[in-house]
Amino acid sequence: MSASMRTKLGVAAGRSAGWLSRTITRGQGATISGRVINAIAPDALQELAEGQRVTLVSATNGKTTTTRFLATALAAGGRTVTTNSTGANLASGIAPTLAKAKGPGEAVLEVDERVLPRMVDPLGVELLVLGNLSRDQLDRYGEVHALSETWRETTEAHPELAVIANASDPHVVWAATPAKVTWVALGLGWRSDAATCPQCGALLQWSVDRFDCPSCGFGQPDAPNILDGTDLVLDGTRIALSIALPGSWNRANAALAVAAAAHLGVDPSVAAESLDAVTSVAGRYMSVPLGDGRNARVLLAKNPAGWTEVLQFLHHRDTAVVIAVNARVADGKDPSWLWDVPYELLRGKKTAATGERRLDVAVRLRYADVDYEIEPDPIMAARALPGDEVHIVASYTQFSALYRKHGHGR
Amino acid sequence: MSDDKPRDSAVGIGLIYPELLGTYGDRGNAVVLVQRARWRGIPAELVEIAAGDPIPDSLDVYIFGGGEDDPQHMAAEGMRASKANIERAHRGGAVVLAICAGFQLIGHRYVAADESVLEGIGLVDLETRAGSPRLIGEVVVQPTENDVWGELGTPRALTGFENHGGRTTLGPDVTPLGNVLAGGGNGDGSGVEGVLEERIIGTYLHGPVLPRNVELADRILAWVTGGLPSLDATLEQSLRAERLDAGMSKGARKWWRDRMLARG
């Protein structure tokens, strides 16, 4: 059998195995499909990546959107781009994405943060884009520190690898430092998972705009590139980020993408201008008709860091809010994190608790002094709330269900 | 703080080192105590003790939560440095609620897989050793019938979500929080969960534990304030019933499997 026949077979078998795993055992299908591809065609990824300049994008939050932004920016710069635009970010999703490449060009690939270390060598990666690391699915994956450590092992093994990295996240700084890094200071957001120094374990000191370890000298690196409000200051040049997507977290995603596009040789102002055309990314920010003349806007929030960003955005808007939470494997089976999120920011708004763990949500809202309804279905819940504007904020599997049902062609 | 003097200040609910011991929504336990006091007209405030700061002896409730490895070491250091204050406060009537890593640290020590020892504060006679596999999932606990619960009596079955590798063994004179009906609990083969002493509760239950078990929350409050007016808990009880179902159906499956295996 020829190498490429073997690769095609491997990719197809891997996808089937992943599908079977998800359907029958309700696993995520990641490990098994990767193993099957590996067993049938050990060189599949290597072969598929041939002719592509590969950039990997990873983070706990924002990797799908950053990937879309970067792919859009590179296309605006006249490049041929292959990208996994739906968030299929494991080996089983990346292999078929590469198989669809029409010719040599740029491959911009979102990769799951746990899978990243295993992708760098087989794909011959030329650029890493690293956003942020925070707690996510605690019952499955454990520690943020451990994840940062696996990234660092990768950069230590590849000191010449180019990396665009967020200078404002201690775990990312720790992970990226051994490589050739271009830092982008995105501003300090969620800091609750980085109380202690990744290098020595002492308490980190946080000020308004930087973090430092008083014990070992680890700290925020000086960044030539800074996100300043709605502008990116790139090597001293100020570029406006006029994006259609809402929220400060998306400006951070855009800043990383523009810095990465500039590194890959695209004029940064051309890159920045192109991002305005991105209005919905794999269902994030999609609009769903409620059947009463109104539309609800759907946001994905998977973890405390993501929720906190979303709530700060909603806090300033006159909107009703549906909170849709499941606690399946892909969401993390322990919804304790609801109590790490400042739902108090929703005081004075009309809200509804929905999803399989709506009672946990309702109890959380009660203790935050927020008015709530309880309704099993997210669309019914949105319909029941008054006002011109309704946002549905959904955990992963709630979001996926909404996207499957309402996401096509939007 | 003493029992014979009327309260002249707000109930101080202390959330100890939330940056270090706050991995599993542990803030929720403090929020529930503060709100359930306020809703009854009892002034209460959430007092956060930041990592690195000494723990004062003036609080009414001391909440120690769960944490990852490095943060747990940092927290242990601070707790040991303030051990005298915590003991004095407890003798004077304060309550200690210790969850997961916090539960381990109110004992004598935690012995890691590599036999390295992390010293606790020894407030309770218990010891924890690292074990495998990690115990993860829904837990149901039948609380120990005991006078220490006070006039509200023993609470009904507790539910929570556990996620720990520790195996905790209680000293011979120490009472567990309860018997495990489903899940792992202390995980040392004794079939019990947590610890229950005069105004001390240690447990592996997250969820967090107090929003899911408001009867437990009210006993802790009553230990501090005395008699409590009743409060509508329809919503919280429906959550408890739902989690009890989820936990017990898991427990029933395990019971059935064990029975089948025993038969061969």
XYZ file of C-alpha atoms in Angstrom:
674
model
C 0.000 0.000 0.000
C 1.374 3.445 -0.856
C 2.117 5.915 1.899
C -0.699 8.253 0.945
C -3.226 5.417 0.618
C -2.216 4.361 4.089
C -2.625 7.935 5.327
C -6.089 8.258 3.797
C -7.148 4.976 5.317
C -5.675 5.967 8.669
C -7.493 9.277 8.703
C -10.809 7.670 7.771
C -10.424 4.877 10.319
C -9.404 7.366 12.998
C -12.505 9.449 12.395
C -14.725 6.363 12.580
C -13.082 5.218 15.793
C -13.551 8.658 17.296
C -17.193 8.695 16.249
C -17.764 5.222 17.715
C -16.076 6.229 20.964
C -18.233 9.328 21.276
C -21.439 7.542 20.334
C -21.106 4.297 22.230
C -19.039 5.066 25.293
C -19.769 8.781 25.425
C -16.032 9.436 25.471
C -14.609 12.417 23.596
C -13.063 10.219 20.930
C -9.775 12.101 20.996
C -7.385 9.509 22.316
C -8.774 6.603 20.356
C -8.910 8.354 16.994
C -5.362 9.640 17.442
C -4.220 6.111 18.258
C -5.954 4.586 15.272
C -4.469 7.145 12.868
C -1.077 6.508 14.420
C -1.357 2.731 14.200
C -2.452 2.608 10.565
C -0.377 5.504 9.280
C 2.312 6.621 11.714
C 3.538 9.283 9.288
C 0.069 10.574 8.377
C 0.398 14.029 9.922
C 3.910 14.473 8.565
C 2.821 13.520 5.098
C -0.325 15.650 5.168
C 1.580 18.713 6.396
C 4.036 18.581 3.518
C 4.048 21.829 1.565
C 2.286 23.681 4.358
C 3.793 26.322 6.611
C 2.077 25.299 9.841
C 1.009 27.676 12.610
C -0.573 26.180 15.730
C -2.908 28.266 17.885
C -3.643 27.152 21.440
C -5.134 28.530 24.650
C -7.745 27.614 27.217
C -10.050 30.328 25.869
C -10.179 32.010 22.460
C -8.278 29.504 20.330
C -11.091 28.974 17.816
C -11.647 32.705 17.325
C -7.923 33.529 17.192
C -7.470 30.809 14.576
C -10.283 32.247 12.471
C -8.866 35.774 12.816
C -5.396 34.638 11.773
C -6.688 32.616 8.817
C -8.763 35.626 7.718
C -5.800 37.981 8.044
C -3.509 35.693 6.040
C -6.125 35.311 3.308
C -6.424 39.115 3.185
C -2.675 39.174 2.681
C -3.101 37.011 -0.416
C -2.089 33.688 1.097
C -3.623 30.295 0.431
C -4.898 29.137 3.801
C -5.986 25.774 5.163
C -7.645 25.900 8.568
C -9.794 23.839 10.937
C -12.517 26.407 11.252
C -14.981 24.397 13.313
C -12.920 23.805 16.399
C -11.930 20.223 15.446
C -8.672 20.606 17.308
C -7.468 17.060 18.027
C -5.364 14.799 15.793
C -8.600 13.353 14.417
C -9.744 16.794 13.303
C -6.414 18.173 12.168
C -5.560 15.261 9.848
C -8.688 15.559 7.671
C -8.304 19.353 7.630
C -4.815 19.027 6.169
C -6.014 16.347 3.767
C -8.325 18.962 2.236
C -5.491 21.417 1.430
C -5.596 22.296 -2.255
C -1.922 23.036 -2.551
C 1.060 24.471 -0.729
C 0.352 27.424 1.532
C -0.351 28.397 5.133
C -1.970 25.942 7.532
C -3.467 27.719 10.544
C -4.532 25.076 13.006
C -6.282 25.381 16.308
C -4.964 22.679 18.615
C -6.261 21.460 21.958
C -3.903 22.637 24.687
C -3.335 19.058 25.904
C -2.539 17.825 22.389
C -0.185 20.639 21.393
C 3.072 18.999 22.581
C 2.396 15.938 20.406
C 1.718 18.005 17.250
C 4.823 20.164 16.999
C 7.205 17.531 15.604
C 4.954 15.609 13.202
C 3.554 18.804 11.661
C 6.933 20.528 11.366
C 5.401 23.572 13.045
C 6.952 26.971 12.224
C 4.946 29.217 14.534
C 3.082 28.775 17.819
C 0.460 31.272 18.975
C -0.183 30.896 22.716
C -3.044 32.786 24.363
C -3.846 31.893 27.972
C -4.126 29.006 30.433
C -6.710 28.711 33.186
C -8.774 26.093 34.986
C -11.059 24.104 32.710
C -12.757 20.738 33.273
C -11.037 20.246 36.628
C -12.496 16.815 37.211
C -10.742 15.493 34.116
C -7.490 17.264 33.616
C -6.249 18.585 36.920
C -3.695 21.208 37.129
C -3.018 24.281 35.072
C 0.603 24.194 36.248
C 1.078 20.696 34.830
C -0.282 21.796 31.451
C 2.039 24.800 31.344
C 4.911 22.429 32.152
C 4.134 20.176 29.150
C 4.176 23.229 26.872
C 7.499 24.271 28.350
C 9.010 20.845 27.658
C 8.049 21.408 24.018
C 9.683 24.850 23.788
C 12.781 23.577 25.622
C 13.091 20.860 22.976
C 12.667 23.506 20.219
C 14.579 26.648 21.285
C 14.554 27.956 17.682
C 10.776 27.714 17.314
C 9.024 31.063 16.773
C 6.248 31.826 19.263
C 3.748 34.669 19.541
C 2.740 34.642 23.200
C 0.661 36.561 25.711
C 3.083 38.332 28.077
C 0.313 38.944 30.632
C -0.331 35.310 31.579
C 2.236 33.767 33.975
C 1.577 30.216 32.780
C 2.018 31.204 29.122
C 5.175 33.173 29.915
C 6.607 30.164 31.740
C 5.697 27.884 28.843
C 6.957 30.092 26.004
C 10.187 31.584 27.379
C 12.670 28.892 26.169
C 11.688 29.504 22.511
C 12.107 32.556 20.225
C 9.223 34.610 21.562
C 7.509 37.730 20.308
C 5.558 38.969 23.330
C 2.180 40.656 23.168
C 0.940 42.198 26.419
C -2.809 41.553 26.346
C -3.532 42.934 29.814
C -4.153 41.121 33.055
C -7.449 39.315 33.140
C -8.272 36.230 35.146
C -5.514 35.664 37.685
C -7.075 33.169 40.079
C -5.154 30.225 38.641
C -1.761 31.859 38.920
C -1.389 32.709 42.586
C 2.011 31.073 42.801
C 5.154 31.415 40.692
C 5.463 28.688 38.009
C 9.240 28.694 38.530
C 9.668 28.592 42.316
C 6.214 28.303 43.915
C 6.376 31.612 45.833
C 3.407 33.976 45.861
C 3.273 36.124 42.737
C 2.818 39.866 43.216
C 0.253 41.494 40.945
C 0.054 45.199 40.201
C -2.265 47.010 37.807
C -0.277 46.128 34.719
C 2.223 43.409 35.569
C 3.078 40.392 37.698
C 6.382 39.583 39.401
C 7.827 36.932 41.641
C 9.591 38.603 44.563
C 11.505 35.422 45.277
C 13.162 34.215 42.056
C 12.877 37.136 39.641
C 10.386 35.486 37.280
C 8.002 38.107 35.978
C 6.172 39.683 33.102
C 8.555 40.135 30.171
C 8.849 43.509 28.436
C 6.620 43.336 25.390
C 7.212 45.339 22.191
C 3.534 44.766 21.358
C 0.745 45.969 23.606
C -3.040 45.801 23.455
C -4.120 49.300 24.477
C -7.911 49.610 24.628
C -9.158 49.051 21.081
C -5.695 49.541 19.546
C -2.765 47.231 19.119
C 0.583 48.977 19.468
C 2.815 46.828 17.294
C 6.508 47.711 17.560
C 5.593 51.340 18.209
C 2.970 51.600 15.472
C -0.633 52.032 16.596
C -3.165 49.916 14.691
C -6.918 50.159 15.283
C -8.636 46.816 15.864
C -12.108 47.451 14.502
C -13.686 44.063 14.990
C -17.321 43.077 14.703
C -17.142 40.520 17.521
C -17.984 41.804 21.009
C -15.970 41.957 24.210
C -12.473 42.695 25.389
C -11.540 39.019 25.072
C -12.039 39.211 21.310
C -9.785 42.262 21.071
C -7.129 40.145 22.789
C -7.727 37.345 20.258
C -7.459 39.893 17.433
C -4.235 41.392 18.815
C -2.584 37.962 18.917
C -3.767 37.182 15.396
C -2.503 40.484 13.943
C 0.871 40.039 15.649
C 1.073 36.512 14.238
C 0.062 37.670 10.740
C 2.740 40.381 10.874
C 5.299 37.758 11.864
C 4.250 35.713 8.836
C 4.836 38.730 6.586
C 1.360 40.222 6.141
C 1.012 44.005 6.478
C -0.475 44.409 9.979
C -2.933 47.134 8.953
C -4.237 44.919 6.135
C -4.522 42.100 8.682
C -6.346 44.293 11.221
C -8.813 45.669 8.667
C -9.771 42.193 7.494
C -11.041 41.106 10.919
C -14.154 43.264 10.732
C -15.633 40.712 8.310
C -15.668 37.982 10.960
C -19.124 38.132 12.551
C -19.586 34.612 13.930
C -17.068 31.856 14.619
C -18.299 28.260 14.722
C -21.530 29.409 16.319
C -20.031 31.869 18.778
C -22.047 35.126 18.586
C -24.533 33.554 16.197
C -28.043 34.940 16.205
C -30.982 32.614 16.861
C -34.562 33.656 16.049
C -36.922 33.311 19.025
C -40.054 33.199 16.845
C -41.496 36.361 18.385
C -39.624 38.841 16.223
C -36.610 38.876 18.495
C -33.243 37.190 18.102
C -31.032 35.854 20.869
C -27.259 36.115 20.584
C -25.343 33.012 21.669
C -22.064 33.155 23.594
C -19.897 30.229 24.645
C -18.400 30.248 28.160
C -16.606 27.114 29.284
C -14.820 28.044 32.485
C -14.541 30.743 35.174
C -12.101 32.884 33.177
C -14.365 32.854 30.115
C -17.525 33.463 32.154
C -15.949 36.400 33.951
C -15.075 38.108 30.646
C -18.566 37.501 29.278
C -20.293 38.803 32.420
C -18.204 41.978 32.432
C -19.359 42.545 28.851
C -23.048 41.857 29.640
C -22.922 43.950 32.819
C -22.730 47.124 30.727
C -25.572 46.202 28.398
C -29.329 46.435 28.745
C -29.963 42.765 28.084
C -31.748 39.739 29.463
C -29.477 36.754 30.048
C -30.083 33.022 29.749
C -27.511 30.869 31.537
C -27.374 27.386 30.041
C -25.226 24.867 31.895
C -24.670 21.134 31.562
C -22.115 19.073 33.473
C -21.335 16.326 30.988
C -17.821 15.038 30.357
C -17.034 17.802 27.847
C -18.288 20.487 30.244
C -16.502 19.088 33.275
C -18.696 16.967 35.532
C -18.261 19.213 38.555
C -20.063 22.563 38.220
C -18.524 23.926 41.447
C -16.921 26.593 39.269
C -20.289 28.380 39.131
C -19.242 29.823 42.497
C -15.952 31.163 41.121
C -17.858 33.306 38.634
C -19.125 36.784 39.655
C -22.789 36.327 38.658
C -23.421 39.293 40.981
C -22.621 41.367 37.851
C -26.095 40.392 36.559
C -27.969 42.078 39.441
C -30.901 44.086 38.137
C -31.152 42.071 34.899
C -33.769 39.480 34.030
C -32.174 36.059 33.835
C -33.119 32.431 33.334
C -31.389 29.268 34.501
C -31.480 26.458 31.968
C -29.685 23.273 30.933
C -29.275 20.013 32.803
C -27.739 21.753 35.827
C -30.270 24.594 35.935
C -30.908 24.024 39.645
C -27.216 24.567 40.468
C -27.372 27.729 38.347
C -30.574 28.923 40.024
C -29.125 28.421 43.510
C -26.016 30.349 42.456
C -28.177 33.213 41.118
C -30.305 33.254 44.247
C -27.246 33.746 46.425
C -25.976 36.450 44.045
C -29.266 38.360 44.597
C -30.123 38.030 40.897
C -33.728 37.505 39.710
C -34.143 34.270 37.772
C -36.627 31.982 36.053
C -36.055 28.240 35.740
C -36.761 26.677 32.345
C -35.312 23.453 30.885
C -34.997 24.615 27.255
C -32.683 27.550 26.409
C -34.819 28.899 23.557
C -38.006 28.720 25.650
C -36.069 30.400 28.442
C -34.981 33.228 26.135
C -38.542 33.630 24.873
C -39.802 33.949 28.441
C -37.546 36.897 29.210
C -38.596 40.498 28.410
C -36.634 43.166 26.546
C -35.246 43.820 23.074
C -31.954 42.110 23.663
C -31.377 38.572 24.932
C -28.047 36.797 25.302
C -27.766 33.049 25.797
C -24.510 32.152 27.526
C -23.933 28.426 27.248
C -21.529 25.835 28.564
C -19.847 23.591 26.000
C -22.436 20.868 25.373
C -25.359 23.309 25.654
C -23.602 25.504 23.112
C -22.889 22.562 20.788
C -26.545 21.544 20.834
C -27.640 25.092 19.962
C -25.045 25.288 17.191
C -26.132 21.953 15.682
C -29.740 23.052 15.698
C -29.484 26.711 14.727
C -25.986 27.246 13.390
C -26.231 26.256 9.759
C -25.657 28.958 7.206
C -25.362 31.684 9.820
C -16.591 35.918 70.447
C -17.364 34.281 73.797
C -20.756 32.640 74.260
C -21.890 34.552 77.346
C -21.800 38.007 75.788
C -24.361 39.289 73.278
C -23.031 39.784 69.751
C -22.191 43.414 69.108
C -20.685 43.053 65.640
C -21.393 41.328 62.356
C -20.710 37.608 62.088
C -17.274 37.362 60.493
C -17.193 34.624 57.856
C -13.521 34.125 57.099
C -12.461 32.900 53.687
C -8.867 31.901 54.260
C -6.352 32.309 51.417
C -8.892 32.217 48.563
C -6.097 32.604 45.970
C -4.514 29.383 47.244
C -7.450 27.403 48.620
C -10.163 28.264 46.129
C -9.879 25.752 43.329
C -13.383 24.349 43.518
C -15.735 27.250 44.050
C -14.996 27.297 47.767
C -16.016 30.951 47.932
C -19.560 29.644 47.588
C -19.477 28.224 51.106
C -18.690 31.670 52.511
C -21.309 33.369 50.324
C -24.007 30.947 51.493
C -23.212 31.526 55.179
C -23.200 35.313 54.767
C -26.453 35.381 52.792
C -28.327 32.945 55.051
C -27.372 35.078 58.051
C -28.364 38.352 56.347
C -31.674 36.986 55.063
C -32.522 36.319 58.706
C -31.623 39.839 59.745
C -28.311 38.824 61.290
C -25.497 41.131 60.132
C -22.684 39.131 58.555
C -19.644 39.944 56.502
C -17.297 37.988 54.281
C -13.724 38.549 55.444
C -11.040 37.474 52.978
C -7.656 36.686 54.422
C -5.152 37.137 51.610
C -2.321 34.666 51.100
C 0.762 35.747 52.991
C -1.247 37.560 55.671
C -1.559 36.204 59.222
C -4.900 34.574 60.075
C -6.530 36.604 62.882
C -8.194 35.086 65.972
C -11.228 37.365 65.624
C -13.290 35.521 63.007
C -16.442 33.514 63.720
C -16.051 30.983 60.913
C -12.788 29.834 59.309
C -13.215 28.349 55.842
C -10.262 26.471 54.381
C -10.864 25.311 50.800
C -9.258 23.064 48.204
C -6.070 23.792 46.277
C -3.418 22.466 43.923
C -0.011 21.218 45.108
C 2.158 24.363 45.226
C -0.654 26.544 46.593
C -1.424 23.878 49.240
C 2.187 24.091 50.439
C 1.989 27.892 50.616
C -1.306 27.676 52.505
C 0.074 25.125 54.960
C 2.940 27.476 55.771
C 0.552 30.322 56.573
C -1.791 28.104 58.581
C 1.071 26.723 60.680
C 2.328 30.268 61.356
C -1.174 31.247 62.566
C -1.924 27.978 64.336
C -2.181 29.573 67.795
C -4.729 32.124 66.549
C -6.882 29.468 64.899
C -6.825 27.302 68.045
C -7.616 30.264 70.299
C -10.529 31.312 68.107
C -11.908 27.776 68.043
C -11.675 27.439 71.830
C -13.507 30.766 72.064
C -16.457 29.515 70.001
C -15.436 29.903 66.351
C -16.244 27.282 63.724
C -13.797 25.606 61.342
C -15.052 24.362 57.956
C -12.247 22.637 56.052
C -12.684 21.241 52.548
C -10.382 18.840 50.652
C -6.834 20.311 50.888
C -8.052 22.338 53.888
C -9.434 19.160 55.474
C -6.039 17.497 55.078
C -4.258 20.517 56.568
C -6.309 20.652 59.790
C -4.881 17.159 60.456
C -1.360 16.260 61.494
C 0.190 15.798 58.090
C -0.142 14.910 54.425
C 2.289 12.262 53.164
C 2.841 12.556 49.411
C 3.448 9.666 46.995
C 7.220 10.253 47.270
C 6.940 9.999 51.100
C 7.634 13.727 51.496
C 5.648 15.142 54.407
C 3.562 18.313 54.471
C 2.852 19.251 58.093
C -0.676 20.407 58.938
C -1.854 22.241 62.074
C -3.007 19.167 64.010
C -6.307 20.727 65.073
C -7.875 17.287 64.617
C -6.350 13.816 65.077
C -6.176 12.683 61.456
C -3.583 11.959 58.809
C -3.669 11.764 55.023
C -1.544 9.758 52.603
C -1.504 10.122 48.828
C -3.323 7.236 47.161
C -4.392 5.948 43.797
C -6.695 6.057 41.954
C -8.023 9.571 42.350
C -11.558 9.498 43.752
C -13.766 11.552 41.448
C -17.542 11.795 41.305
C -20.822 12.309 43.135
C -20.857 11.415 46.839
C -23.703 10.797 49.261
C -23.013 10.812 53.004
C -25.323 9.861 55.890
C -24.265 12.240 58.711
C -23.235 10.790 62.067
C -25.931 11.097 64.777
C -24.223 13.233 67.374
C -24.945 15.801 70.082
C -22.475 18.244 68.564
C -25.044 19.087 65.888
C -26.936 21.026 68.566
C -30.629 21.841 68.752
C -31.218 21.637 64.989
C -30.294 17.946 65.200
C -28.500 15.715 62.726
C -28.886 16.943 59.130
C -30.326 14.669 56.437
C -28.077 12.944 53.876
C -25.431 15.240 52.366
C -24.439 15.326 48.696
C -21.291 16.589 47.038
C -18.714 16.046 44.318
C -15.337 14.687 45.364
C -12.038 14.945 43.504
C -9.012 13.906 45.551
C -6.141 11.445 45.668
C -5.744 11.618 49.467
C -6.573 8.708 51.780
C -7.488 10.130 55.172
C -7.418 8.081 58.372
C -9.108 9.376 61.514
C -7.629 8.893 64.982
C -9.394 6.371 67.284
C -11.367 8.996 69.239
C -12.422 11.069 66.255
C -15.946 11.031 64.793
C -16.451 11.047 61.012
C -18.845 13.508 59.397
C -20.813 10.480 58.257
C -20.995 7.134 56.485
C -20.496 6.956 52.735
C -23.655 5.825 50.913
C -22.150 6.459 47.470
C -18.686 7.542 46.362
C -15.257 7.289 47.985
C -15.159 9.560 51.047
C -12.019 9.358 53.167
C -10.955 6.506 50.917
C -8.969 4.569 53.536
C -11.301 1.570 53.539
C -13.227 2.697 56.612
C -16.361 3.601 54.645
C -16.612 6.999 56.293
C -16.353 10.567 55.083
C -14.875 13.693 56.663
C -14.603 14.586 60.297
C -17.065 15.985 62.851
C -15.911 17.536 66.110
C -17.243 20.264 68.360
C -17.621 23.194 65.873
C -15.307 21.529 63.331
C -16.314 20.009 60.011
C -13.780 18.576 57.602
C -14.910 17.013 54.329
C -13.937 16.112 50.762
C -17.338 17.298 49.504
C -17.235 20.038 46.879
C -20.245 21.283 44.993
C -19.611 23.546 46.906
C -20.855 21.676 49.953
C -22.975 24.373 51.634
C -25.106 25.505 48.651
C -25.897 21.838 48.047
C -26.577 21.159 51.746
C -28.158 24.178 53.394
C -29.066 22.106 56.454
C -25.329 21.831 57.077
C -24.921 25.576 56.483
C -27.596 26.346 59.061
C -25.979 24.137 61.695
C -22.707 25.990 61.220
C -24.502 29.334 61.551
C -26.403 28.154 64.624
C -23.112 27.165 66.272
C -22.116 30.831 65.986
C -25.381 32.703 66.507
C -27.614 30.339 68.485
C -31.260 29.782 67.454
C -32.157 30.592 63.860
C -35.495 31.628 62.368
C -36.478 29.278 59.542
C -35.873 30.279 55.941
C -37.530 29.157 52.724
C -35.263 26.533 51.138
C -37.506 25.123 48.409
C -34.980 25.772 45.667
C -31.985 24.450 47.594
C -33.919 21.335 48.648
C -34.898 20.603 45.054
C -31.213 20.786 44.099
C -30.393 18.479 47.003
C -33.060 15.984 45.932
C -31.769 15.991 42.363
C -28.153 15.378 43.437
C -29.253 12.742 45.943
C -30.934 10.881 43.075
C -27.859 11.252 40.869
C -25.524 10.077 43.639
C -27.677 7.197 44.852
C -28.313 5.786 41.378
C -24.549 5.656 41.001
C -24.284 4.048 44.449
C -26.930 1.486 43.497
C -25.075 0.569 40.321
C -21.890 0.057 42.341
C -23.738 -2.057 44.935
C -25.141 -4.256 42.148
C -21.736 -4.617 40.483
C -20.018 -5.497 43.783
C -22.714 -8.116 44.457
C -22.266 -9.654 41.035
C -18.492 -9.738 41.444
C -18.824 -11.298 44.916
C -20.968 -14.085 43.466
C -18.301 -14.723 40.846
